[in-house]
Amino acid sequence: RSRLRQTDLSMRNLLLLLALCGGGYQAWEHYSQPARETNVPLHAEPYLAVYGRTACGYTQATLRQLNQAGIRYRFHSVDEPAVADLLHRRMQNAGLEVRRYLLPVVDLNNALTVHPDNGELVAQARQQLR
């Protein structure tokens, strides 16, 4: 009976040690990562920036719908290294994946969306770009 009690205590101690190690690792992982920057708006006035490729059908469809709706935007080609670097930094700051993503990426007043629904984008842009 005393041997059984020792085994129970050993198991509890082992579980406690594992829990403490796990919590310590999570705390270390959290505090060892550099603080993420926050994005600042690209312009002081309301804006819509579209990042994509001229050869991308999805990008072209988005631009076509924005043009048909009469919504002003600025297009940025991700084929330009400086544009891609800026976009990736802003996406990382927003918590978005940068290794693999669909185009276009839109920035509507500092809110980034990857491969937006064009109908929703037009509605949001009409509301926010007055």
C-alpha atoms as an extended CHARMM CRD file, in Angstrom:
* protein
*
       130  EXT
         1         1  ARG       CA              0.0000000000        0.0000000000        0.0000000000  PROA      1               0.0000000000
         2         2  SER       CA              2.8030000000        2.4350000000        0.7870000000  PROA      2               0.0000000000
         3         3  ARG       CA              4.4780000000        1.5240000000       -2.5210000000  PROA      3               0.0000000000
         4         4  LEU       CA              1.2300000000        2.4090000000       -4.3350000000  PROA      4               0.0000000000
         5         5  ARG       CA              1.1080000000        5.7600000000       -2.5310000000  PROA      5               0.0000000000
         6         6  GLN       CA              4.7130000000        6.5050000000       -3.6020000000  PROA      6               0.0000000000
         7         7  THR       CA              3.8520000000        5.6830000000       -7.2120000000  PROA      7               0.0000000000
         8         8  ASP       CA              0.8600000000        8.0650000000       -7.0480000000  PROA      8               0.0000000000
         9         9  LEU       CA              3.0460000000       10.8320000000       -5.6070000000  PROA      9               0.0000000000
        10        10  SER       CA              5.7090000000       10.2460000000       -8.2600000000  PROA      10              0.0000000000
        11        11  MET       CA              3.1190000000       10.4400000000      -11.0210000000  PROA      11              0.0000000000
        12        12  ARG       CA              1.6600000000       13.6480000000       -9.5860000000  PROA      12              0.0000000000
        13        13  ASN       CA              5.1000000000       15.1730000000       -9.3050000000  PROA      13              0.0000000000
        14        14  LEU       CA              5.8930000000       14.1880000000      -12.8870000000  PROA      14              0.0000000000
        15        15  LEU       CA              2.6320000000       15.6820000000      -14.1640000000  PROA      15              0.0000000000
        16        16  LEU       CA              3.2460000000       18.8620000000      -12.1870000000  PROA      16              0.0000000000
        17        17  LEU       CA              6.7730000000       19.1180000000      -13.6070000000  PROA      17              0.0000000000
        18        18  LEU       CA              5.4730000000       18.6340000000      -17.1690000000  PROA      18              0.0000000000
        19        19  ALA       CA              2.7830000000       21.2750000000      -16.6430000000  PROA      19              0.0000000000
        20        20  LEU       CA              5.3310000000       23.7550000000      -15.3080000000  PROA      20              0.0000000000
        21        21  CYS       CA              7.7090000000       23.0780000000      -18.1860000000  PROA      21              0.0000000000
        22        22  GLY       CA              4.9090000000       23.5150000000      -20.7290000000  PROA      22              0.0000000000
        23        23  GLY       CA              3.7950000000       26.7920000000      -19.1810000000  PROA      23              0.0000000000
        24        24  GLY       CA              7.3590000000       28.0270000000      -19.0010000000  PROA      24              0.0000000000
        25        25  TYR       CA              7.9150000000       27.1740000000      -22.6530000000  PROA      25              0.0000000000
        26        26  GLN       CA              4.7620000000       29.0100000000      -23.6970000000  PROA      26              0.0000000000
        27        27  ALA       CA              5.8020000000       32.0860000000      -21.7230000000  PROA      27              0.0000000000
        28        28  TRP       CA              9.2950000000       31.9870000000      -23.2150000000  PROA      28              0.0000000000
        29        29  GLU       CA              7.8710000000       31.6350000000      -26.7380000000  PROA      29              0.0000000000
        30        30  HSD       CA              5.4970000000       34.5580000000      -26.1890000000  PROA      30              0.0000000000
        31        31  TYR       CA              8.0670000000       36.9530000000      -24.7400000000  PROA      31              0.0000000000
        32        32  SER       CA             10.9660000000       35.9560000000      -26.9860000000  PROA      32              0.0000000000
        33        33  GLN       CA              9.1530000000       37.0400000000      -30.1710000000  PROA      33              0.0000000000
        34        34  PRO       CA              9.7640000000       40.6230000000      -31.2290000000  PROA      34              0.0000000000
        35        35  ALA       CA              6.8050000000       42.9310000000      -30.7810000000  PROA      35              0.0000000000
        36        36  ARG       CA              4.8040000000       43.2700000000      -33.9490000000  PROA      36              0.0000000000
        37        37  GLU       CA              4.5640000000       46.7170000000      -35.4910000000  PROA      37              0.0000000000
        38        38  THR       CA              1.1730000000       48.1930000000      -36.0980000000  PROA      38              0.0000000000
        39        39  ASN       CA              0.2890000000       49.4420000000      -39.5270000000  PROA      39              0.0000000000
        40        40  VAL       CA             -0.2830000000       53.1180000000      -40.0040000000  PROA      40              0.0000000000
        41        41  PRO       CA             -2.6760000000       54.2490000000      -42.7170000000  PROA      41              0.0000000000
        42        42  LEU       CA             -0.9950000000       54.8870000000      -46.0660000000  PROA      42              0.0000000000
        43        43  HSD       CA             -2.8350000000       58.2120000000      -46.4580000000  PROA      43              0.0000000000
        44        44  ALA       CA             -4.5030000000       60.7200000000      -44.1580000000  PROA      44              0.0000000000
        45        45  GLU       CA             -7.6880000000       60.7190000000      -46.2510000000  PROA      45              0.0000000000
        46        46  PRO       CA             -9.8190000000       57.6190000000      -46.9540000000  PROA      46              0.0000000000
        47        47  TYR       CA             -8.1890000000       55.3630000000      -49.5350000000  PROA      47              0.0000000000
        48        48  LEU       CA             -8.2960000000       52.0510000000      -51.3420000000  PROA      48              0.0000000000
        49        49  ALA       CA             -5.0620000000       50.3710000000      -52.4510000000  PROA      49              0.0000000000
        50        50  VAL       CA             -5.1650000000       47.2310000000      -54.5840000000  PROA      50              0.0000000000
        51        51  TYR       CA             -2.0730000000       45.0060000000      -54.6590000000  PROA      51              0.0000000000
        52        52  GLY       CA             -1.8600000000       42.4290000000      -57.4220000000  PROA      52              0.0000000000
        53        53  ARG       CA             -0.4930000000       41.4710000000      -60.8130000000  PROA      53              0.0000000000
        54        54  THR       CA             -1.6300000000       42.7690000000      -64.1670000000  PROA      54              0.0000000000
        55        55  ALA       CA             -1.5900000000       39.1650000000      -65.4460000000  PROA      55              0.0000000000
        56        56  CYS       CA             -3.7960000000       37.9000000000      -62.5900000000  PROA      56              0.0000000000
        57        57  GLY       CA             -7.4000000000       37.2480000000      -63.5700000000  PROA      57              0.0000000000
        58        58  TYR       CA             -8.6850000000       37.7780000000      -60.0180000000  PROA      58              0.0000000000
        59        59  THR       CA             -6.8770000000       41.1180000000      -59.7670000000  PROA      59              0.0000000000
        60        60  GLN       CA             -8.2850000000       42.1890000000      -63.1350000000  PROA      60              0.0000000000
        61        61  ALA       CA            -11.8190000000       41.1930000000      -62.0920000000  PROA      61              0.0000000000
        62        62  THR       CA            -11.5130000000       43.2830000000      -58.9230000000  PROA      62              0.0000000000
        63        63  LEU       CA            -10.2070000000       46.2920000000      -60.8440000000  PROA      63              0.0000000000
        64        64  ARG       CA            -12.9810000000       45.9150000000      -63.4310000000  PROA      64              0.0000000000
        65        65  GLN       CA            -15.6860000000       45.9010000000      -60.7400000000  PROA      65              0.0000000000
        66        66  LEU       CA            -14.1720000000       48.9000000000      -58.9790000000  PROA      66              0.0000000000
        67        67  ASN       CA            -14.0240000000       50.7870000000      -62.2910000000  PROA      67              0.0000000000
        68        68  GLN       CA            -17.6320000000       49.8700000000      -63.1430000000  PROA      68              0.0000000000
        69        69  ALA       CA            -18.7410000000       51.1080000000      -59.7200000000  PROA      69              0.0000000000
        70        70  GLY       CA            -16.8060000000       54.3640000000      -60.1710000000  PROA      70              0.0000000000
        71        71  ILE       CA            -14.6430000000       53.7220000000      -57.1150000000  PROA      71              0.0000000000
        72        72  ARG       CA            -11.2410000000       55.3870000000      -57.0330000000  PROA      72              0.0000000000
        73        73  TYR       CA             -8.2830000000       53.2450000000      -56.0480000000  PROA      73              0.0000000000
        74        74  ARG       CA             -4.5500000000       53.0500000000      -56.4940000000  PROA      74              0.0000000000
        75        75  PHE       CA             -3.0950000000       49.8850000000      -58.0410000000  PROA      75              0.0000000000
        76        76  HSD       CA              0.2910000000       48.5500000000      -56.8790000000  PROA      76              0.0000000000
        77        77  SER       CA              2.0900000000       45.7610000000      -58.7260000000  PROA      77              0.0000000000
        78        78  VAL       CA              3.5110000000       43.0900000000      -56.4230000000  PROA      78              0.0000000000
        79        79  ASP       CA              6.0190000000       42.3060000000      -59.1690000000  PROA      79              0.0000000000
        80        80  GLU       CA              7.9490000000       45.3810000000      -58.0160000000  PROA      80              0.0000000000
        81        81  PRO       CA             10.2140000000       44.2700000000      -55.1210000000  PROA      81              0.0000000000
        82        82  ALA       CA              9.6850000000       47.4350000000      -53.0600000000  PROA      82              0.0000000000
        83        83  VAL       CA              5.8980000000       47.0770000000      -53.3600000000  PROA      83              0.0000000000
        84        84  ALA       CA              6.0330000000       43.3790000000      -52.4280000000  PROA      84              0.0000000000
        85        85  ASP       CA              8.2530000000       44.1390000000      -49.4200000000  PROA      85              0.0000000000
        86        86  LEU       CA              5.8930000000       46.8550000000      -48.1780000000  PROA      86              0.0000000000
        87        87  LEU       CA              2.8390000000       44.6550000000      -48.6920000000  PROA      87              0.0000000000
        88        88  HSD       CA              4.3990000000       41.6700000000      -46.9170000000  PROA      88              0.0000000000
        89        89  ARG       CA              5.4470000000       43.8100000000      -43.9500000000  PROA      89              0.0000000000
        90        90  ARG       CA              1.9240000000       45.2500000000      -43.6770000000  PROA      90              0.0000000000
        91        91  MET       CA              0.3760000000       41.7780000000      -44.0150000000  PROA      91              0.0000000000
        92        92  GLN       CA              2.6440000000       40.3750000000      -41.2870000000  PROA      92              0.0000000000
        93        93  ASN       CA              1.7720000000       43.2900000000      -39.0120000000  PROA      93              0.0000000000
        94        94  ALA       CA             -1.9000000000       42.5050000000      -39.6090000000  PROA      94              0.0000000000
        95        95  GLY       CA             -1.3110000000       38.8300000000      -38.7430000000  PROA      95              0.0000000000
        96        96  LEU       CA             -1.8070000000       37.5890000000      -42.3120000000  PROA      96              0.0000000000
        97        97  GLU       CA              0.1540000000       34.7790000000      -43.9810000000  PROA      97              0.0000000000
        98        98  VAL       CA              2.7670000000       35.9960000000      -46.4620000000  PROA      98              0.0000000000
        99        99  ARG       CA              4.3120000000       32.7530000000      -47.6770000000  PROA      99              0.0000000000
       100       100  ARG       CA              1.3180000000       31.7750000000      -49.7820000000  PROA      100             0.0000000000
       101       101  TYR       CA             -1.7620000000       33.8780000000      -50.4400000000  PROA      101             0.0000000000
       102       102  LEU       CA             -4.2130000000       34.6980000000      -53.1980000000  PROA      102             0.0000000000
       103       103  LEU       CA             -4.3180000000       37.9960000000      -55.0580000000  PROA      103             0.0000000000
       104       104  PRO       CA             -5.4370000000       40.6560000000      -54.9580000000  PROA      104             0.0000000000
       105       105  VAL       CA             -4.7870000000       42.0450000000      -51.5060000000  PROA      105             0.0000000000
       106       106  VAL       CA             -6.7160000000       45.2220000000      -50.7860000000  PROA      106             0.0000000000
       107       107  ASP       CA             -6.0720000000       47.8770000000      -48.1950000000  PROA      107             0.0000000000
       108       108  LEU       CA             -9.2290000000       49.8500000000      -47.4730000000  PROA      108             0.0000000000
       109       109  ASN       CA             -8.3990000000       52.5550000000      -44.9610000000  PROA      109             0.0000000000
       110       110  ASN       CA             -5.7270000000       50.4420000000      -43.2440000000  PROA      110             0.0000000000
       111       111  ALA       CA             -7.7950000000       47.2200000000      -43.1890000000  PROA      111             0.0000000000
       112       112  LEU       CA             -6.1500000000       44.5150000000      -45.2990000000  PROA      112             0.0000000000
       113       113  THR       CA             -8.1340000000       41.7720000000      -46.9940000000  PROA      113             0.0000000000
       114       114  VAL       CA             -6.7230000000       38.9180000000      -49.0400000000  PROA      114             0.0000000000
       115       115  HSD       CA             -8.6900000000       37.9580000000      -52.1850000000  PROA      115             0.0000000000
       116       116  PRO       CA            -11.8390000000       39.8550000000      -51.1740000000  PROA      116             0.0000000000
       117       117  ASP       CA            -15.3350000000       39.1820000000      -52.3780000000  PROA      117             0.0000000000
       118       118  ASN       CA            -15.7210000000       41.9030000000      -55.0140000000  PROA      118             0.0000000000
       119       119  GLY       CA            -19.3580000000       42.6380000000      -54.1890000000  PROA      119             0.0000000000
       120       120  GLU       CA            -18.5370000000       43.1640000000      -50.5240000000  PROA      120             0.0000000000
       121       121  LEU       CA            -15.4640000000       45.2320000000      -51.4220000000  PROA      121             0.0000000000
       122       122  VAL       CA            -17.5250000000       47.5610000000      -53.6360000000  PROA      122             0.0000000000
       123       123  ALA       CA            -20.1550000000       47.9790000000      -50.8900000000  PROA      123             0.0000000000
       124       124  GLN       CA            -17.5300000000       48.6900000000      -48.2090000000  PROA      124             0.0000000000
       125       125  ALA       CA            -15.6350000000       51.0800000000      -50.4680000000  PROA      125             0.0000000000
       126       126  ARG       CA            -18.8160000000       53.0060000000      -51.3260000000  PROA      126             0.0000000000
       127       127  GLN       CA            -19.5290000000       53.3830000000      -47.6300000000  PROA      127             0.0000000000
       128       128  GLN       CA            -16.0010000000       54.3100000000      -46.5200000000  PROA      128             0.0000000000
       129       129  LEU       CA            -14.7290000000       56.4040000000      -49.4400000000  PROA      129             0.0000000000
       130       130  ARG       CA            -17.3930000000       59.1000000000      -49.4800000000  PROA      130             0.0000000000
